[in-house]
XYZ file of C-alpha atoms in Angstrom:
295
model
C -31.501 36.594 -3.459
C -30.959 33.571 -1.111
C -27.284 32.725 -0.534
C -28.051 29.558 -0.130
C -27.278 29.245 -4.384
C -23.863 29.718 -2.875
C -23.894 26.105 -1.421
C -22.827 23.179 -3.785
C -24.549 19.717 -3.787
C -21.784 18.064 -1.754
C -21.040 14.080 -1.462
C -18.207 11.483 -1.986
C -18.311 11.891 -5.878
C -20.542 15.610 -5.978
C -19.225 18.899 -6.217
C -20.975 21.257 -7.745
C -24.183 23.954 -7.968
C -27.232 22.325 -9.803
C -27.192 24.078 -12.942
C -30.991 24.415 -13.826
C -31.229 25.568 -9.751
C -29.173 28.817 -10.509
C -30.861 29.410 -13.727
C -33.728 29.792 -12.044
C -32.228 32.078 -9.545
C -31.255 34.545 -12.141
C -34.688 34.115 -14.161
C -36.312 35.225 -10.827
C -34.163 38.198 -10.577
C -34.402 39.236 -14.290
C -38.038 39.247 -15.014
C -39.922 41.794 -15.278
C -43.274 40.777 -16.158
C -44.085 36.991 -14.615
C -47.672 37.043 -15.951
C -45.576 37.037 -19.479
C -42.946 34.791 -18.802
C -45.566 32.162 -18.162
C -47.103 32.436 -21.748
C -43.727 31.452 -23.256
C -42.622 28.621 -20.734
C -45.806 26.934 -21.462
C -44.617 26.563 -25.210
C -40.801 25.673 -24.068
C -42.180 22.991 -22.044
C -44.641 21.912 -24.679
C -44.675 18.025 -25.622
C -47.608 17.132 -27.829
C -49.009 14.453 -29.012
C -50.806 17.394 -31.421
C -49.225 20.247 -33.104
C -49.200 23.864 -32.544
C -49.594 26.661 -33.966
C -49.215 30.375 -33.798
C -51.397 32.915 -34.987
C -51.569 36.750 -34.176
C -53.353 38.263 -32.198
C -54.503 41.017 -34.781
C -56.427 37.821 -36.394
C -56.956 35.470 -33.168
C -59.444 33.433 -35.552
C -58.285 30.083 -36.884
C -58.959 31.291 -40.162
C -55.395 31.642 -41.645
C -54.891 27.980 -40.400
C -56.357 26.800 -43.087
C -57.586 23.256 -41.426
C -59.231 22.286 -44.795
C -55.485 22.248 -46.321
C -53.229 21.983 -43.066
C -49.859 21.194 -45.341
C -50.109 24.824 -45.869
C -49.321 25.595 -41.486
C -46.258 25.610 -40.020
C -46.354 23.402 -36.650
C -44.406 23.554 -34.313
C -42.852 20.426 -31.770
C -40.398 19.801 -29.372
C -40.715 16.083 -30.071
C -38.446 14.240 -30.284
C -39.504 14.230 -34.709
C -37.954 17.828 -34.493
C -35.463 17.766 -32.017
C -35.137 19.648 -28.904
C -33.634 23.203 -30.499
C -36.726 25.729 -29.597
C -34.738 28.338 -31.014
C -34.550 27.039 -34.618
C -38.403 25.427 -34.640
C -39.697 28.489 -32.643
C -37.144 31.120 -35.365
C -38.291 29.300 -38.981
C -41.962 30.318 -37.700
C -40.938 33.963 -37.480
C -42.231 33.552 -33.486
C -38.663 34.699 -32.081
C -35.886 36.505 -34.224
C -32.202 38.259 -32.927
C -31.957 35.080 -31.022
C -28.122 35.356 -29.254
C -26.664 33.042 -26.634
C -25.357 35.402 -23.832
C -24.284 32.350 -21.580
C -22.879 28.990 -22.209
C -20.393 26.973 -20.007
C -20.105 23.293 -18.926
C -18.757 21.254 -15.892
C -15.424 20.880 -17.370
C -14.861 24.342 -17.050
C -17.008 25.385 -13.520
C -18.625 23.720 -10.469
C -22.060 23.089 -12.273
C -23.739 19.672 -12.563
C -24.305 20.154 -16.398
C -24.153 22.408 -19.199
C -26.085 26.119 -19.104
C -27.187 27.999 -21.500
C -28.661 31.943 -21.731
C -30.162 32.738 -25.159
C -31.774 36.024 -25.817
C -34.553 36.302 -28.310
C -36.920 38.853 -29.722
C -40.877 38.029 -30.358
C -41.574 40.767 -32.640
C -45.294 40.509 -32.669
C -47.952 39.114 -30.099
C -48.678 35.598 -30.922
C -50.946 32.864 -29.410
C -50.015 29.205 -30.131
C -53.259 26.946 -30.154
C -53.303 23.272 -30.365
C -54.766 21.528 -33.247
C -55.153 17.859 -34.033
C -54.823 16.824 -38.218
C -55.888 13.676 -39.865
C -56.981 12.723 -43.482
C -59.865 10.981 -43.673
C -59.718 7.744 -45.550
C -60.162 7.910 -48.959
C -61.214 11.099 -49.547
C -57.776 12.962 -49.725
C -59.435 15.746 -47.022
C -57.290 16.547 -44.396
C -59.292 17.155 -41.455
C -58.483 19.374 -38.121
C -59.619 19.439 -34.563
C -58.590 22.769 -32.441
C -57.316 21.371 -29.187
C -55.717 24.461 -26.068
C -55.736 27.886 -26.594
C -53.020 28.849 -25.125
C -52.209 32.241 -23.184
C -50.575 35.024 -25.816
C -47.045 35.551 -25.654
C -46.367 39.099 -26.264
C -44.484 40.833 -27.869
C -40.721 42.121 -26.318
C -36.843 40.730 -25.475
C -36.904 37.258 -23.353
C -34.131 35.551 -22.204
C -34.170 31.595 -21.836
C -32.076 29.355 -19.864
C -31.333 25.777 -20.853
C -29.553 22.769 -18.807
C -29.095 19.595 -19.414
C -26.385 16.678 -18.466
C -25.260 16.571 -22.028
C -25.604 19.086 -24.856
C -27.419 17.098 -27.630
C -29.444 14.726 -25.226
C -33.403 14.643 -24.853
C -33.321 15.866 -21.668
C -32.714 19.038 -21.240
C -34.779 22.007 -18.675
C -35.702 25.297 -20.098
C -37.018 27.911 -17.908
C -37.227 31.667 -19.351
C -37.959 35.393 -17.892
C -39.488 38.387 -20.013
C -36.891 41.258 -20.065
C -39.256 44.394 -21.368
C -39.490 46.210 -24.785
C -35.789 47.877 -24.626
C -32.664 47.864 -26.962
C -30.266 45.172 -27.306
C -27.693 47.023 -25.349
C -29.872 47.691 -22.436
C -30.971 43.949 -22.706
C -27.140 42.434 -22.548
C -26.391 45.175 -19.465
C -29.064 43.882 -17.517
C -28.200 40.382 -18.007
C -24.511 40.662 -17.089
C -25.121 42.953 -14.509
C -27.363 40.487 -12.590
C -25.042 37.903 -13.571
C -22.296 39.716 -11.911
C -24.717 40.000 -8.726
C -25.247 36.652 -8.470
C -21.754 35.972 -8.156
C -22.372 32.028 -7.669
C -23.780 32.010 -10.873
C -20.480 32.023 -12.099
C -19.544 28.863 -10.175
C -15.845 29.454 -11.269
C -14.345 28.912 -7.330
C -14.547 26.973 -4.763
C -13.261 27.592 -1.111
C -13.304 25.193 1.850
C -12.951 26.222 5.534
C -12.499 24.555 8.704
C -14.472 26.481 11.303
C -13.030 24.023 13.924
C -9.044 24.690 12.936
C -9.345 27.236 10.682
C -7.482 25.845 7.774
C -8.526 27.234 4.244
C -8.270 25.867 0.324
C -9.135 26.832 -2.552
C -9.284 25.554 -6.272
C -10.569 27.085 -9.557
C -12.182 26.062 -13.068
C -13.756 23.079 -11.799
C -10.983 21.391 -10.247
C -10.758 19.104 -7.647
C -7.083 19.684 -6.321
C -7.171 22.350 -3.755
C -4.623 24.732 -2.449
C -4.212 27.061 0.491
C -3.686 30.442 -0.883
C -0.577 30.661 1.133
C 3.062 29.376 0.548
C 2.358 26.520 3.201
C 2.231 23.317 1.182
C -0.862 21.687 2.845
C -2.817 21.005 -0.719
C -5.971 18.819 -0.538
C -7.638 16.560 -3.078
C -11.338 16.102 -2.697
C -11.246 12.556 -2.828
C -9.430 12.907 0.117
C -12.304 14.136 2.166
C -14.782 12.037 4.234
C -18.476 12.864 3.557
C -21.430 12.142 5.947
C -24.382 9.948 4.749
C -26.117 10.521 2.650
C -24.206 11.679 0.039
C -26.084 14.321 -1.485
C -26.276 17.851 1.430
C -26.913 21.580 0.594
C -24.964 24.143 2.486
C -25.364 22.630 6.170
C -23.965 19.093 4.920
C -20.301 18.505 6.434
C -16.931 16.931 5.454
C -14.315 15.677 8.045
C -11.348 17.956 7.982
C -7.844 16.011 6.861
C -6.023 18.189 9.473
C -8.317 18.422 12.998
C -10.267 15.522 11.848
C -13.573 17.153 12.892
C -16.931 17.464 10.829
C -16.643 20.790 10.569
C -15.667 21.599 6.633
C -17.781 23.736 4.385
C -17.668 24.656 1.327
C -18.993 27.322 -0.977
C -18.822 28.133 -4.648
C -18.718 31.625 -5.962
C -17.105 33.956 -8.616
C -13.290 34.264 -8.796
C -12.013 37.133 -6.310
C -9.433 39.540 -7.470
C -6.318 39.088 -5.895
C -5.717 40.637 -2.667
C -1.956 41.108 -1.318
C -0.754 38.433 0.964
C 0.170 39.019 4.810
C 3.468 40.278 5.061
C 6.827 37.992 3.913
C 4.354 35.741 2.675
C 3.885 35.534 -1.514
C 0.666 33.987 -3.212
C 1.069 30.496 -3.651
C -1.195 31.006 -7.545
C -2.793 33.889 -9.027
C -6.252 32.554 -9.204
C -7.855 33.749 -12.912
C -11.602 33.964 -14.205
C -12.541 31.197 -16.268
C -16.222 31.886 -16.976
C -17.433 33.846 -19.280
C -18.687 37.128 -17.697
């Protein structure tokens, strides 16, 4: 796993780790079969100008679509007709069940550019989705059907699927997904928190900034932008007190001027909250820095 998820997006009026970005770091560390992933991201990231719909594999025949009478199917749509909630479109079709979210938390409350969500589902039986265009023809009351992509089968087994978007009920929003085997649910919510735990940006709940020049050190928690030197010293430090180099938007090697040495030489990383370790001699803590994200 690449520190380098460590590193916020840094600039005058950014601070934070791109939210679909670690997502996608934990997917990649999760799955355990890629070649099944893919079969269910293609329907996540489905916008048709068609409809689709799921059969099983025991029958892969359109038969039991029933084009002559299509009213009868159940399609299925992230359009924007239906909305952008997979998990109740892709649930009333009986493709997922057990769906659970496992993850949510938003910039107010960590260093993440938007909202992020983990939901775990079950597909209970191996389905393939398949495209198919419906009409009625004029007059005649017929409705008519036109099979369109066959899709890849998306077998059957525990998935988890990350969500992110800027805000929580807008359009917009990134799904990516990872297949997490045939085990129980226990097993399931071990491995995710586990890996969660690994990934220790993920939780995006801290924020440190060093001076390799001077040496000075702040920190600040739960998404905020006051920082404090863990330390009795008073010497806090505001982020809009910090000078940025162009251009305003730097992974990991980007650099801040320093407030006290006044050299480019600040850095900053984001990263789970560390348990408190005792202070250097006849000096207390300054705060008592707490979790805030969910682990």
């Amino acid at each position: 796993m690449s520190t380098k998820l460590t590193w916020p997006q840094l600039g005058a009026e950014c601070l934070h780790l791109d939210s679909h970005r670690s997502i996608q770091s934990l997917m990649s560390a999760l799955d355990t079969n890629p070649q099944n992933t893919e079969a269910l991201r293609d329907v996540l990231g489905y916008i048709p100008d068609t409809n689709l719909f799921f059969s099983g594999l025991a029958d892969p025949d359109l038969v039991q679509f029933d084009i002559a009478n299509p009213n009868d199917c159940e399609p299925y749509s992230t359009s924007q007709d239906s909305g952008t909630d997979w998990e109740y479109n892709l649930t009333r079709l009986g493709v997922v069940t057990n769906a659970r979210t496992e993850w949510y938390d938003a910039p107010e409350d960590a260093y993440v550019s938007g909202w992020r969500c983990l939901t775990s589902v079950l597909v209970p039986i191996s389905v393939r989705p398949t495209e198919i265009a419906v009409y009625q023809m004029e007059d005649s009351g017929w409705w008519q059907g036109q099979v369109g992509r066959r899709f890849d089968p998306i077998p059957a087994g525990w998935y988890l699927v990350g969500s992110s978007g800027n805000d929580r009920n807008d359009g917009d929003v990134q799904y990516t997904c990872c297949y997490l085997g045939d085990g129980g649910r226990r097993d399931l919510v071990d491995s995710i928190r586990q890996r969660i735990n690994d990934i220790t940006a993920f939780h995006a709940s801290r924020c440190d900034i060093e001076c390799s020049s001077c040496g000075s050190h702040w920190y600040a928690d739960s998404g905020s932008r006051d920082f404090q030197q863990p330390t009795t010293i008073a010497d806090p430090l505001h982020f809009g007190e910090i000078e940025f180099e162009r251009p305003y938007s730097l992974y990991g090697d980007g650099r801040a001027r320093c407030p006290r040495c006044d050299q480019w030489t600040l850095t900053f990383a984001v990263s789970a909250t560390p348990p408190v370790t005792p202070p250097q001699t006849g000096i207390p803590c300054d705060a008592t820095p707490t979790e805030s994200a969910s682990s």
